[in-house]
Short mmCIF file of C-alpha atoms in Angstrom, two decimals:
data_model
loop_
_atom_site.label_atom_id
_atom_site.label_comp_id
_atom_site.label_asym_id
_atom_site.label_seq_id
_atom_site.Cartn_x
_atom_site.Cartn_y
_atom_site.Cartn_z
CA UNK A 1 144.75 59.74 112.72
CA UNK A 2 146.88 56.51 114.22
CA UNK A 3 149.91 56.18 111.63
CA UNK A 4 150.65 53.32 110.23
CA UNK A 5 153.36 50.82 112.24
CA UNK A 6 154.40 49.33 108.71
CA UNK A 7 153.53 49.73 104.87
CA UNK A 8 153.63 47.03 102.81
CA UNK A 9 153.50 45.30 98.79
CA UNK A 10 155.54 48.69 98.14
CA UNK A 11 156.97 48.02 94.26
CA UNK A 12 158.91 51.36 94.06
CA UNK A 13 159.65 54.72 95.97
CA UNK A 14 159.45 58.85 95.02
CA UNK A 15 161.38 60.33 96.66
CA UNK A 16 161.01 64.17 97.04
CA UNK A 17 164.61 65.93 97.63
CA UNK A 18 164.61 68.75 99.49
CA UNK A 19 163.60 68.38 103.34
CA UNK A 20 162.66 64.88 103.14
CA UNK A 21 166.58 63.45 102.19
CA UNK A 22 168.38 66.66 101.68
CA UNK A 23 168.63 69.46 104.28
CA UNK A 24 168.75 73.15 102.36
CA UNK A 25 166.75 75.16 104.31
CA UNK A 26 169.48 77.34 105.77
CA UNK A 27 169.68 78.14 101.44
CA UNK A 28 166.25 77.57 101.03
CA UNK A 29 165.61 80.52 104.12
CA UNK A 30 168.43 83.03 103.12
CA UNK A 31 167.25 83.38 99.38
CA UNK A 32 163.62 83.11 99.63
CA UNK A 33 163.91 86.09 102.81
CA UNK A 34 166.29 88.26 100.28
CA UNK A 35 163.39 88.15 97.22
CA UNK A 36 160.32 88.64 99.95
CA UNK A 37 162.15 91.26 101.22
CA UNK A 38 162.77 93.21 97.88
CA UNK A 39 159.41 92.36 97.13
CA UNK A 40 157.46 94.03 100.32
CA UNK A 41 156.70 91.32 101.43
CA UNK A 42 156.99 89.84 105.08
CA UNK A 43 159.03 86.61 104.58
CA UNK A 44 157.74 84.87 107.32
CA UNK A 45 154.80 84.29 105.68
CA UNK A 46 156.12 83.88 102.86
CA UNK A 47 158.47 81.01 103.73
CA UNK A 48 155.01 79.14 105.51
CA UNK A 49 154.32 78.37 101.53
CA UNK A 50 158.34 77.89 99.72
CA UNK A 51 158.32 74.31 100.34
CA UNK A 52 157.69 71.70 97.88
CA UNK A 53 156.24 73.94 94.75
CA UNK A 54 158.86 75.59 92.14
CA UNK A 55 159.78 79.01 92.70
CA UNK A 56 157.38 80.33 89.61
CA UNK A 57 154.65 78.63 92.02
CA UNK A 58 155.52 80.17 94.77
CA UNK A 59 155.90 83.41 93.76
CA UNK A 60 152.22 83.77 92.04
CA UNK A 61 150.70 82.71 95.47
CA UNK A 62 152.23 85.51 97.04
CA UNK A 63 151.86 87.91 93.88
CA UNK A 64 148.74 86.99 92.60
CA UNK A 65 148.35 90.47 89.99
CA UNK A 66 151.76 90.00 88.99
CA UNK A 67 152.23 88.78 85.39
CA UNK A 68 153.10 85.50 85.15
CA UNK A 69 156.65 85.57 83.11
CA UNK A 70 157.94 87.89 85.55
CA UNK A 71 158.35 85.18 87.92
CA UNK A 72 159.64 82.56 85.56
CA UNK A 73 162.02 85.45 85.19
CA UNK A 74 162.67 85.89 88.91
CA UNK A 75 162.81 81.83 89.48
CA UNK A 76 165.70 81.49 87.04
CA UNK A 77 167.53 84.00 88.95
CA UNK A 78 166.78 82.29 92.41
CA UNK A 79 167.79 78.96 91.26
CA UNK A 80 170.91 79.85 90.10
CA UNK A 81 171.31 81.64 93.45
CA UNK A 82 170.73 78.47 95.23
CA UNK A 83 172.64 76.32 93.18
CA UNK A 84 175.90 78.37 93.84
CA UNK A 85 175.01 78.41 97.54
CA UNK A 86 175.79 75.19 99.32
CA UNK A 87 176.33 76.58 102.36
CA UNK A 88 174.66 74.25 105.71
CA UNK A 89 173.19 71.27 102.74
CA UNK A 90 173.10 68.12 104.46
CA UNK A 91 171.85 65.21 104.75
CA UNK A 92 168.67 64.50 106.74
CA UNK A 93 169.47 62.15 109.12
CA UNK A 94 169.48 58.76 108.33
CA UNK A 95 169.32 59.84 104.58
CA UNK A 96 172.41 57.51 103.35
CA UNK A 97 172.20 54.48 105.06
CA UNK A 98 168.30 54.73 103.24
CA UNK A 99 169.07 55.48 100.41
CA UNK A 100 172.09 52.85 100.25
CA UNK A 101 169.47 50.14 101.58
CA UNK A 102 166.91 51.38 98.49
CA UNK A 103 170.27 51.08 96.33
CA UNK A 104 168.40 47.70 94.57
CA UNK A 105 164.79 48.61 94.58
CA UNK A 106 163.11 50.57 91.62
CA UNK A 107 163.35 54.30 92.77
CA UNK A 108 163.27 58.04 91.70
CA UNK A 109 163.55 61.35 92.22
CA UNK A 110 160.93 63.73 92.15
CA UNK A 111 161.65 67.62 93.19
CA UNK A 112 160.47 70.89 91.93
CA UNK A 113 164.04 71.73 91.80
CA UNK A 114 165.70 72.27 88.18
CA UNK A 115 168.35 69.48 87.68
CA UNK A 116 171.12 71.57 88.06
CA UNK A 117 170.43 72.89 91.80
CA UNK A 118 169.00 69.11 92.58
CA UNK A 119 172.84 67.12 91.39
CA UNK A 120 174.36 70.39 93.21
CA UNK A 121 172.54 69.63 96.54
CA UNK A 122 172.58 65.71 96.31
CA UNK A 123 176.06 65.92 95.79
CA UNK A 124 176.59 68.54 98.79
CA UNK A 125 175.04 65.82 101.10
CA UNK A 126 176.80 63.03 100.01
CA UNK A 127 174.01 60.91 98.39
CA UNK A 128 173.32 59.37 95.33
CA UNK A 129 171.66 60.42 92.47
CA UNK A 130 168.88 58.21 91.43
CA UNK A 131 168.70 56.66 88.05
CA UNK A 132 164.95 57.85 87.28
CA UNK A 133 164.78 61.45 88.10
CA UNK A 134 162.03 63.90 87.46
CA UNK A 135 163.04 67.39 88.10
CA UNK A 136 161.42 71.11 87.08
CA UNK A 137 162.07 70.63 83.44
CA UNK A 138 160.40 67.21 83.55
CA UNK A 139 157.25 68.79 83.67
CA UNK A 140 154.36 71.35 82.63
CA UNK A 141 152.83 71.83 86.73
CA UNK A 142 154.53 72.22 89.96
CA UNK A 143 153.46 70.33 92.77
CA UNK A 144 150.69 69.86 94.99
CA UNK A 145 149.83 68.89 90.43
CA UNK A 146 150.67 64.86 90.94
CA UNK A 147 152.47 65.67 87.61
CA UNK A 148 155.55 64.40 88.59
CA UNK A 149 155.01 61.92 90.79
CA UNK A 150 152.50 60.07 87.82
CA UNK A 151 155.55 60.26 85.44
CA UNK A 152 158.29 59.23 88.11
CA UNK A 153 155.98 56.14 88.24
CA UNK A 154 155.19 55.39 84.68
CA UNK A 155 159.38 55.70 84.04
CA UNK A 156 159.53 52.76 86.27
CA UNK A 157 157.00 50.78 85.05
CA UNK A 158 154.68 50.97 88.03
CA UNK A 159 151.52 51.33 88.82
CA UNK A 160 150.12 54.03 91.59
CA UNK A 161 148.88 51.94 93.95
CA UNK A 162 152.65 50.27 93.83
CA UNK A 163 154.28 53.50 94.75
CA UNK A 164 155.10 55.07 98.29
CA UNK A 165 156.15 58.50 97.56
CA UNK A 166 158.35 60.27 100.79
CA UNK A 167 157.56 64.04 100.83
CA UNK A 168 158.16 66.92 103.79
CA UNK A 169 156.17 69.87 102.38
CA UNK A 170 152.11 69.88 102.26
CA UNK A 171 152.25 70.48 98.36
CA UNK A 172 154.03 67.39 97.81
CA UNK A 173 151.61 64.96 99.97
CA UNK A 174 149.15 66.76 98.13
CA UNK A 175 150.11 65.70 95.02
CA UNK A 176 151.32 62.45 96.16
CA UNK A 177 147.71 61.81 97.70
CA UNK A 178 146.34 63.30 93.59
CA UNK A 179 148.47 60.33 92.14
CA UNK A 180 146.54 57.74 93.93
CA UNK A 181 150.02 57.18 95.39
CA UNK A 182 150.50 56.04 99.61
CA UNK A 183 152.36 58.76 101.16
CA UNK A 184 155.19 58.97 104.21
CA UNK A 185 155.94 62.11 105.52
CA UNK A 186 159.22 62.99 106.69
CA UNK A 187 160.13 65.91 109.31
CA UNK A 188 157.99 68.42 111.32
CA UNK A 189 156.47 70.09 108.08
CA UNK A 190 154.39 66.80 107.37
CA UNK A 191 152.90 66.24 110.44
CA UNK A 192 150.19 68.82 109.64
CA UNK A 193 149.21 67.09 106.41
CA UNK A 194 147.93 63.74 107.54
CA UNK A 195 150.53 61.24 105.38
CA UNK A 196 149.66 56.96 105.45
CA UNK A 197 152.86 57.76 108.24
CA UNK A 198 154.91 60.23 109.47
CA UNK A 199 158.27 59.55 110.59
CA UNK A 200 161.09 62.69 112.11
CA UNK A 201 163.85 61.62 109.72
CA UNK A 202 164.96 58.29 107.70
CA UNK A 203 166.75 57.06 110.78
CA UNK A 204 163.18 55.83 111.73
CA UNK A 205 162.70 53.49 109.05
CA UNK A 206 164.08 50.24 108.24
CA UNK A 207 163.08 48.13 104.57
CA UNK A 208 162.10 44.44 105.09
CA UNK A 209 162.93 42.56 101.47
CA UNK A 210 160.16 40.31 100.29
CA UNK A 211 160.88 37.23 98.05
CA UNK A 212 158.45 38.60 95.27
CA UNK A 213 160.84 42.12 94.92
CA UNK A 214 158.56 44.26 96.59
CA UNK A 215 159.70 45.49 100.44
CA UNK A 216 158.05 46.59 103.45
CA UNK A 217 158.21 49.70 105.13
CA UNK A 218 158.49 49.54 108.87
CA UNK A 219 158.45 52.63 111.07
CA UNK A 220 160.06 52.82 114.72
CA UNK A 221 159.60 56.75 115.66
CA UNK A 222 160.13 58.36 118.54
CA UNK A 223 157.81 60.77 120.27
CA UNK A 224 156.92 63.24 117.79
#
């Protein structure tokens, strides 16, 4: 599908965290490889589906016959391990400048991480935490369910069609689309899921403010 060169009439921006504004892939891979190996699973195959979802939801996909309470127990341990490991956590290229440009516009974080992990990773990446944040504790369903994005839009006071979602994963892009929002895909994982626009990183985006308080996003991608 041809990629959009711009998206206009945006009143609010909803940001996923991991893979979108924070590069935490090194930690995610370490923790999930360890878990997969403990459960006799192919770690490379497991890593194909871990992005975007809450941990317990990924575990349920990988071990469909396992009691859900064991997934939640493992997820608690996984979150603790990830929160204690900030080695290699860095901002996605362009994220500091992009977050600075967003400061005057309504925006929210919508992440499958819990609050302690979100705060730790945003701090490790040197990024400001949005005043509105929807974390794992805020929702009853994991992405690809749209609940998180719907809640964020409502808290900011905007209709879904006025919002744009930034996501890196298939689960997140599906959630944003199901919420009735336009979606900008960030990074290589996003390219296969037909977002409304796609960029390799946040250096390829600029913001043009409008007189009515809305914004237009312009994309200047390199070849990908």
